[in-house]
PDB file of C-alpha atoms in Angstrom:
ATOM      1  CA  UNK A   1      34.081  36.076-178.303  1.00  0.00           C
ATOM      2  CA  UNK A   2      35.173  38.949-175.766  1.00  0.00           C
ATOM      3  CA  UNK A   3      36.453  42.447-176.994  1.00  0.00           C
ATOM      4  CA  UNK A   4      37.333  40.658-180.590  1.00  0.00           C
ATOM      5  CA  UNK A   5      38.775  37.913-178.612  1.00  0.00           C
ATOM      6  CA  UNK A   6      37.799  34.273-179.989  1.00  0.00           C
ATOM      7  CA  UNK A   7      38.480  31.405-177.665  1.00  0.00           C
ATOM      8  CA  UNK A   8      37.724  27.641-177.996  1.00  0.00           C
ATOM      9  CA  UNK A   9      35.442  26.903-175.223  1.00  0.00           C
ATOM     10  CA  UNK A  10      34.380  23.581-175.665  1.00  0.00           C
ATOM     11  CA  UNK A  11      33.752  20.584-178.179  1.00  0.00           C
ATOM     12  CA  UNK A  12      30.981  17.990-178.629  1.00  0.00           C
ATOM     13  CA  UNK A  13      30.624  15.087-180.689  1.00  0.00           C
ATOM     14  CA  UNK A  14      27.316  15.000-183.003  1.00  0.00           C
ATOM     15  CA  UNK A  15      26.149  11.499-184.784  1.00  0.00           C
ATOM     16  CA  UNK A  16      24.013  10.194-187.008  1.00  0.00           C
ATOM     17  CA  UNK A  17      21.325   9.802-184.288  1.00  0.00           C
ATOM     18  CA  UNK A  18      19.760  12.792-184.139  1.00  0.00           C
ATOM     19  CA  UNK A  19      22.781  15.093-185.612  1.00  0.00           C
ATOM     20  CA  UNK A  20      21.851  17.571-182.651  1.00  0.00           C
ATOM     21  CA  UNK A  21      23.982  19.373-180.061  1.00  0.00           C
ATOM     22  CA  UNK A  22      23.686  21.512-177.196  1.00  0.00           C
ATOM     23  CA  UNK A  23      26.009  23.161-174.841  1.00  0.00           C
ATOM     24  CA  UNK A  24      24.468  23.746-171.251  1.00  0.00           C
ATOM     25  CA  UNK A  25      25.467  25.955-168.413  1.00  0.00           C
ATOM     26  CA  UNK A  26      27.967  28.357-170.205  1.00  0.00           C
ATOM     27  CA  UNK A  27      29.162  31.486-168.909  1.00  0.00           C
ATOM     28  CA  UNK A  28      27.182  34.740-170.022  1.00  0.00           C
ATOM     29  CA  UNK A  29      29.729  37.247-169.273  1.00  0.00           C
ATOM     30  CA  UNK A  30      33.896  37.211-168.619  1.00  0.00           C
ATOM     31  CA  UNK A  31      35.265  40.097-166.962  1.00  0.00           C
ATOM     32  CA  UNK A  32      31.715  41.849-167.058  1.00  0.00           C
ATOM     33  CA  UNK A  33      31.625  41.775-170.516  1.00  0.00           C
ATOM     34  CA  UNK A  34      28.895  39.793-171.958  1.00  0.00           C
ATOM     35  CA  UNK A  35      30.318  36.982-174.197  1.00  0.00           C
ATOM     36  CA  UNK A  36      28.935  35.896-177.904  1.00  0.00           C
ATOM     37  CA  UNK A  37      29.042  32.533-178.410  1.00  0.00           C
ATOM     38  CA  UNK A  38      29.491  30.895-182.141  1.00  0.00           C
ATOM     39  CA  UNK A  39      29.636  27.704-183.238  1.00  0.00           C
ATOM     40  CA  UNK A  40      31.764  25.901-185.971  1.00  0.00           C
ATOM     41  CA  UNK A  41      32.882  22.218-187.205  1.00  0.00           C
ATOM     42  CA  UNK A  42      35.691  20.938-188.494  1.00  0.00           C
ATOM     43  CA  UNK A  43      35.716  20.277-192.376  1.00  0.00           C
ATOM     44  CA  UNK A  44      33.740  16.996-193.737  1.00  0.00           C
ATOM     45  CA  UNK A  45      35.837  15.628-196.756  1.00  0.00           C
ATOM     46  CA  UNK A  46      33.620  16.271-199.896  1.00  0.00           C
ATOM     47  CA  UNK A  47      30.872  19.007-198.150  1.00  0.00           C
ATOM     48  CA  UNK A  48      30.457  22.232-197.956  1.00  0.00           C
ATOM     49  CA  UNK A  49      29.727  24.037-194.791  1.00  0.00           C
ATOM     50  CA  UNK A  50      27.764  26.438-194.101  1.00  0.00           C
ATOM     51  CA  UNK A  51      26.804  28.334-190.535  1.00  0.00           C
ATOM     52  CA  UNK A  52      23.641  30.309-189.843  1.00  0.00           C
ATOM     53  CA  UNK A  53      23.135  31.235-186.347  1.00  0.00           C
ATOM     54  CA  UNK A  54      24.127  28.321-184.057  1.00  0.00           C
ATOM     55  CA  UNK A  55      22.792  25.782-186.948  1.00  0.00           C
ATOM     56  CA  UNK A  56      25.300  23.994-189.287  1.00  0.00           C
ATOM     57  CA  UNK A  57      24.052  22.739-193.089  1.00  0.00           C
ATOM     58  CA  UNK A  58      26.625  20.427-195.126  1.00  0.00           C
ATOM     59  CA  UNK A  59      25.848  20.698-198.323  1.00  0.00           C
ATOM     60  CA  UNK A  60      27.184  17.970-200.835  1.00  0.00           C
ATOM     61  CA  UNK A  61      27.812  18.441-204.625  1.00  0.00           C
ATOM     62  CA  UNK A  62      28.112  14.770-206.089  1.00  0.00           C
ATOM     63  CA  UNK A  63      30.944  14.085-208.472  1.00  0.00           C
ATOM     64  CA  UNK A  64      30.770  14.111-212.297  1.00  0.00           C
ATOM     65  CA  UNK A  65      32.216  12.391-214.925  1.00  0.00           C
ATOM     66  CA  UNK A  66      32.564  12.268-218.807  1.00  0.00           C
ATOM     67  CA  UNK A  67      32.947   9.708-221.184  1.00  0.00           C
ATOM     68  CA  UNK A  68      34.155  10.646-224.461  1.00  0.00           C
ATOM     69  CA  UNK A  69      35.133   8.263-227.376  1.00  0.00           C
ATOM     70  CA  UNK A  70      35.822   8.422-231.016  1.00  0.00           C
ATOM     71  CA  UNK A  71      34.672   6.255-233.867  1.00  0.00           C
ATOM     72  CA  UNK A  72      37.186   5.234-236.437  1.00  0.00           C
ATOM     73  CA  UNK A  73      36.255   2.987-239.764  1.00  0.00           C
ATOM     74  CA  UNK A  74      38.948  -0.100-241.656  1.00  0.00           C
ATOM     75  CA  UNK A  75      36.804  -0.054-244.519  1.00  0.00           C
ATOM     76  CA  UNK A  76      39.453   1.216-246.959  1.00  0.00           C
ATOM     77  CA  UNK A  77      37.994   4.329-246.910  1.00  0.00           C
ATOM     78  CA  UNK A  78      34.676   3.340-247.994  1.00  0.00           C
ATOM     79  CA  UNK A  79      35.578   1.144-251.344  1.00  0.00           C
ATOM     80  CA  UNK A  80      32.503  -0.138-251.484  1.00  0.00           C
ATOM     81  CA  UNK A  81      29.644   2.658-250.146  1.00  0.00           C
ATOM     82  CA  UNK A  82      28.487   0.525-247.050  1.00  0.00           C
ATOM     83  CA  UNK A  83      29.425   2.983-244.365  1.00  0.00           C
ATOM     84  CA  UNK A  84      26.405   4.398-242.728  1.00  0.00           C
ATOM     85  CA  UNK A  85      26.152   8.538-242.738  1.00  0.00           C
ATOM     86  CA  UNK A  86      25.404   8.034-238.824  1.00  0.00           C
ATOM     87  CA  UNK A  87      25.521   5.762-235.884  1.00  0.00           C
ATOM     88  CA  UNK A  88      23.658   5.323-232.353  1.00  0.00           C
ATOM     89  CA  UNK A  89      26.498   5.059-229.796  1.00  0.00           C
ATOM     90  CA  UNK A  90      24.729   3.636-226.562  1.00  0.00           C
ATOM     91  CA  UNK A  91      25.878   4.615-223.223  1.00  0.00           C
ATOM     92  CA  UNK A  92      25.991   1.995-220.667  1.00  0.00           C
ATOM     93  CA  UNK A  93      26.600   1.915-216.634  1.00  0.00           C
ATOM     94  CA  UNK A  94      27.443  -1.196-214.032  1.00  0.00           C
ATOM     95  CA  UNK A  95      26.988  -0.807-210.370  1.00  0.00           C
ATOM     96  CA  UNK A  96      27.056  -3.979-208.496  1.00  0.00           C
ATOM     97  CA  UNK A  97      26.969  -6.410-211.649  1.00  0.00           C
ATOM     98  CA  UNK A  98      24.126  -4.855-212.935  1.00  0.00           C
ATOM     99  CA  UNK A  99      24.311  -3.212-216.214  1.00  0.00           C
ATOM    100  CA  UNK A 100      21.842  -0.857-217.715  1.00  0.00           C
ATOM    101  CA  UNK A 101      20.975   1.588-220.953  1.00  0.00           C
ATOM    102  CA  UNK A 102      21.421   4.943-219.542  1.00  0.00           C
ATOM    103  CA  UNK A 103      21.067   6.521-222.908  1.00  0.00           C
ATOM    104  CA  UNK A 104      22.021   6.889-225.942  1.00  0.00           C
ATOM    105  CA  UNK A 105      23.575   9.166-228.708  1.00  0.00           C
ATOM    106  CA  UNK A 106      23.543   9.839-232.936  1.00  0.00           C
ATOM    107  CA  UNK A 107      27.128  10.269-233.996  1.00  0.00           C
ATOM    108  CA  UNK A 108      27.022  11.912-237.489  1.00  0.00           C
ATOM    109  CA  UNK A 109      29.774  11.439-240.528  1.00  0.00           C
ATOM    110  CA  UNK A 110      30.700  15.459-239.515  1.00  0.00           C
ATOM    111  CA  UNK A 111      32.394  14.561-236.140  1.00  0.00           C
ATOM    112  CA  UNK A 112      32.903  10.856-235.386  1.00  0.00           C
ATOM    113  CA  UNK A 113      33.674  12.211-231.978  1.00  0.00           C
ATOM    114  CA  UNK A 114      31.153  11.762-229.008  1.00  0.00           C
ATOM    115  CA  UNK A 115      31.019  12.817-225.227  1.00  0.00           C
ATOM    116  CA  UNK A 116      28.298  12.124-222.944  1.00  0.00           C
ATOM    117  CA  UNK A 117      28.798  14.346-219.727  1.00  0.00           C
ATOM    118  CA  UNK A 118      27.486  15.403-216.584  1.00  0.00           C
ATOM    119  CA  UNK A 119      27.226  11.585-215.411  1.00  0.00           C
ATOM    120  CA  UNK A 120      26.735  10.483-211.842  1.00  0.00           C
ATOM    121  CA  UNK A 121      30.236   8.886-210.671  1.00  0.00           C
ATOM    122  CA  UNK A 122      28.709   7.191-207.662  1.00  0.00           C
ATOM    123  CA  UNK A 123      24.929   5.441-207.004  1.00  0.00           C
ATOM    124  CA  UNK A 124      23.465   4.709-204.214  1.00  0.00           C
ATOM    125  CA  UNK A 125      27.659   4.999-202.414  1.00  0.00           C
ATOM    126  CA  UNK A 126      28.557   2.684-205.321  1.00  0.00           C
ATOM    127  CA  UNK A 127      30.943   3.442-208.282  1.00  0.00           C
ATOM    128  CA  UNK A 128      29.812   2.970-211.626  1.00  0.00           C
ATOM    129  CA  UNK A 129      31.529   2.072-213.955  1.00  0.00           C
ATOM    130  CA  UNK A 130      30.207   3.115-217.524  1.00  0.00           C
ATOM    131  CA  UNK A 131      30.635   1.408-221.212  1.00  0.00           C
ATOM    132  CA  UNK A 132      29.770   1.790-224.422  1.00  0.00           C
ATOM    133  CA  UNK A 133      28.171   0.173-227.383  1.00  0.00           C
ATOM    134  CA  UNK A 134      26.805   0.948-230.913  1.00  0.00           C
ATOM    135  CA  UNK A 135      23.758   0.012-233.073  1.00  0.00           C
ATOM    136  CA  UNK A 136      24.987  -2.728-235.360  1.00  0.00           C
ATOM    137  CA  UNK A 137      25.853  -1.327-238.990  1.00  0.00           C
ATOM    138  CA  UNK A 138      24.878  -4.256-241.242  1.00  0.00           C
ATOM    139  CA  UNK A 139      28.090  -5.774-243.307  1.00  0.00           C
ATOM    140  CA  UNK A 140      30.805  -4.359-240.210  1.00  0.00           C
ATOM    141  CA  UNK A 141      32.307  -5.971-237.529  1.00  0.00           C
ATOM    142  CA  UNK A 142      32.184  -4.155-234.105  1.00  0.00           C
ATOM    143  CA  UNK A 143      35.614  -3.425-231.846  1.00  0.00           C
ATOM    144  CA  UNK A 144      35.204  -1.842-228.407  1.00  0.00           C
ATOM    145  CA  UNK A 145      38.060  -0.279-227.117  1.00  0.00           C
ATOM    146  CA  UNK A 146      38.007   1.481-223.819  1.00  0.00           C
ATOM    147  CA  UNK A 147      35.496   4.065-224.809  1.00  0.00           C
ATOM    148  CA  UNK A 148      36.362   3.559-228.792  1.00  0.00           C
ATOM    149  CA  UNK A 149      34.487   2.265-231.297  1.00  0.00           C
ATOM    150  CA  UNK A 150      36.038   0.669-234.778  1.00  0.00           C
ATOM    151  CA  UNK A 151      34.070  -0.910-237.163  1.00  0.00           C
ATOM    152  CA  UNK A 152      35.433  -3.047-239.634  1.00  0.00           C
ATOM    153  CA  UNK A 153      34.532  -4.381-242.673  1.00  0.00           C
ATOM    154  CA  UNK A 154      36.187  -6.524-245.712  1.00  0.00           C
ATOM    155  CA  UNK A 155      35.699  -4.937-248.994  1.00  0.00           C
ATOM    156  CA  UNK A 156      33.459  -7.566-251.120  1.00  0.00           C
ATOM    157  CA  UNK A 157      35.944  -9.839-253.772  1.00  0.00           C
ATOM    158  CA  UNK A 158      35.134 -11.198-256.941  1.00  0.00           C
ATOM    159  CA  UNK A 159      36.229 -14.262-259.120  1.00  0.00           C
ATOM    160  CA  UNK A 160      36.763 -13.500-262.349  1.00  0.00           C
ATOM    161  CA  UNK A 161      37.602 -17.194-264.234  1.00  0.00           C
ATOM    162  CA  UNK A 162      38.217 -17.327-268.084  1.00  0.00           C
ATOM    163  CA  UNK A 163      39.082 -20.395-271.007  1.00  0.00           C
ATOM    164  CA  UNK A 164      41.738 -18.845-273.398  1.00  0.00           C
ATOM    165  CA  UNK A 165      41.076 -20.218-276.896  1.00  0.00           C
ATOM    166  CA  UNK A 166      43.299 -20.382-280.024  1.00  0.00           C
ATOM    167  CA  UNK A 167      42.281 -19.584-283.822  1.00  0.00           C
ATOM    168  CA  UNK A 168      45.378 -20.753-285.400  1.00  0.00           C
ATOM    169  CA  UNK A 169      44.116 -24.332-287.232  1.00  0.00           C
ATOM    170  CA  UNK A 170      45.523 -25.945-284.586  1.00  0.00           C
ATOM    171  CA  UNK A 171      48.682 -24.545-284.192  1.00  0.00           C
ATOM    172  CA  UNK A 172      49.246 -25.474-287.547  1.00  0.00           C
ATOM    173  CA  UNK A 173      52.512 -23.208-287.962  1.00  0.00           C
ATOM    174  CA  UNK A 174      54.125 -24.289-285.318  1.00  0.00           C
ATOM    175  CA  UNK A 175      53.681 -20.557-283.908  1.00  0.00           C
ATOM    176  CA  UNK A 176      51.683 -20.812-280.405  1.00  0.00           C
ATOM    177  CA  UNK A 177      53.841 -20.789-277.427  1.00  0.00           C
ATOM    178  CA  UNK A 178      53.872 -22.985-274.143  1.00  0.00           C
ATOM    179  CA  UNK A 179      52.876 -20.056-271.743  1.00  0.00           C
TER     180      UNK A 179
END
């Protein structure tokens, strides 16, 4: 920079080597005026940058996600007084095939709602991709849909059998019918 005046001088390509730079042999002054040099770099996708001096820092702020789900019951609507006042929806994550517990959450009869958030959306440069799963709840059948859970369960049946029997003598009037 000269009198306010900010011209590209020159660019140089840093790697991964040593990610250092220097520029030799440049001009102190232009026109007798002494020049001030800064530096600068063109944006990295996904960092932010930061100059101090002649010294760069690229500072990188992973990505989140959220997974979210709600739990929904076919019980009709608790007949018979199995349903559970809470459940332990379990958080899952795959990265390469590999599938682990990453933790796990109580979903009360209040809200059957649940959101686990502030999760990691890449490890180790990898995607995860994250799933969940319950605690089993005795007497129900488990459905996993997406990031859903429905539990189903058949209301219990009974057999009720009988032998109709006839005080009449017999029939002895004639009286009983055929059905």
């Amino acid at each position: 920079t000269v009198d306010g005046q900010t011209t590209k001088v020159t660019e140089k390509e840093v790697t991964k080597d040593n990610w250092n730079y220097e520029f030799n042999d440049l001009p102190k002054y232009e026109n007798g005026k002494e020049i001030t040099y800064s530096i600068d770099e063109e944006a990295v996708p996904g960092y932010e940058k930061e100059v101090t001096g002649y010294n760069l820092k690229n500072s990188y702020t992973p990505e989140k996600v959220s997974v979210a789900g709600t739990k929904t019951w076919d019980d009709a609507n608790n007949q018979d007084g199995k349903r559970p006042d809470k459940i332990k929806v379990i958080l899952n994550k795959t990265v390469d095939g590999q599938t682990t517990k990453v933790t796990e959450k109580e979903v009360t009869k209040d809200n059957w709602n649940y959101e686990f958030n502030d999760l990691p959306k890449y490890e180790n440069g990898k995607e995860i991709t994250y799933s969940i799963d319950e605690e089993a709840v005795p007497g129900y059948e488990k459905e996993v849909t997406g990031y859903n859970l429905k539990n189903s369960y058949t209301p219990e049946k009974v057999s009720v059998a009988g032998t109709k029997t006839w005080n009449d003598a017999n029939n002895q009037d004639g009286k009983r019918p055929d059905k």
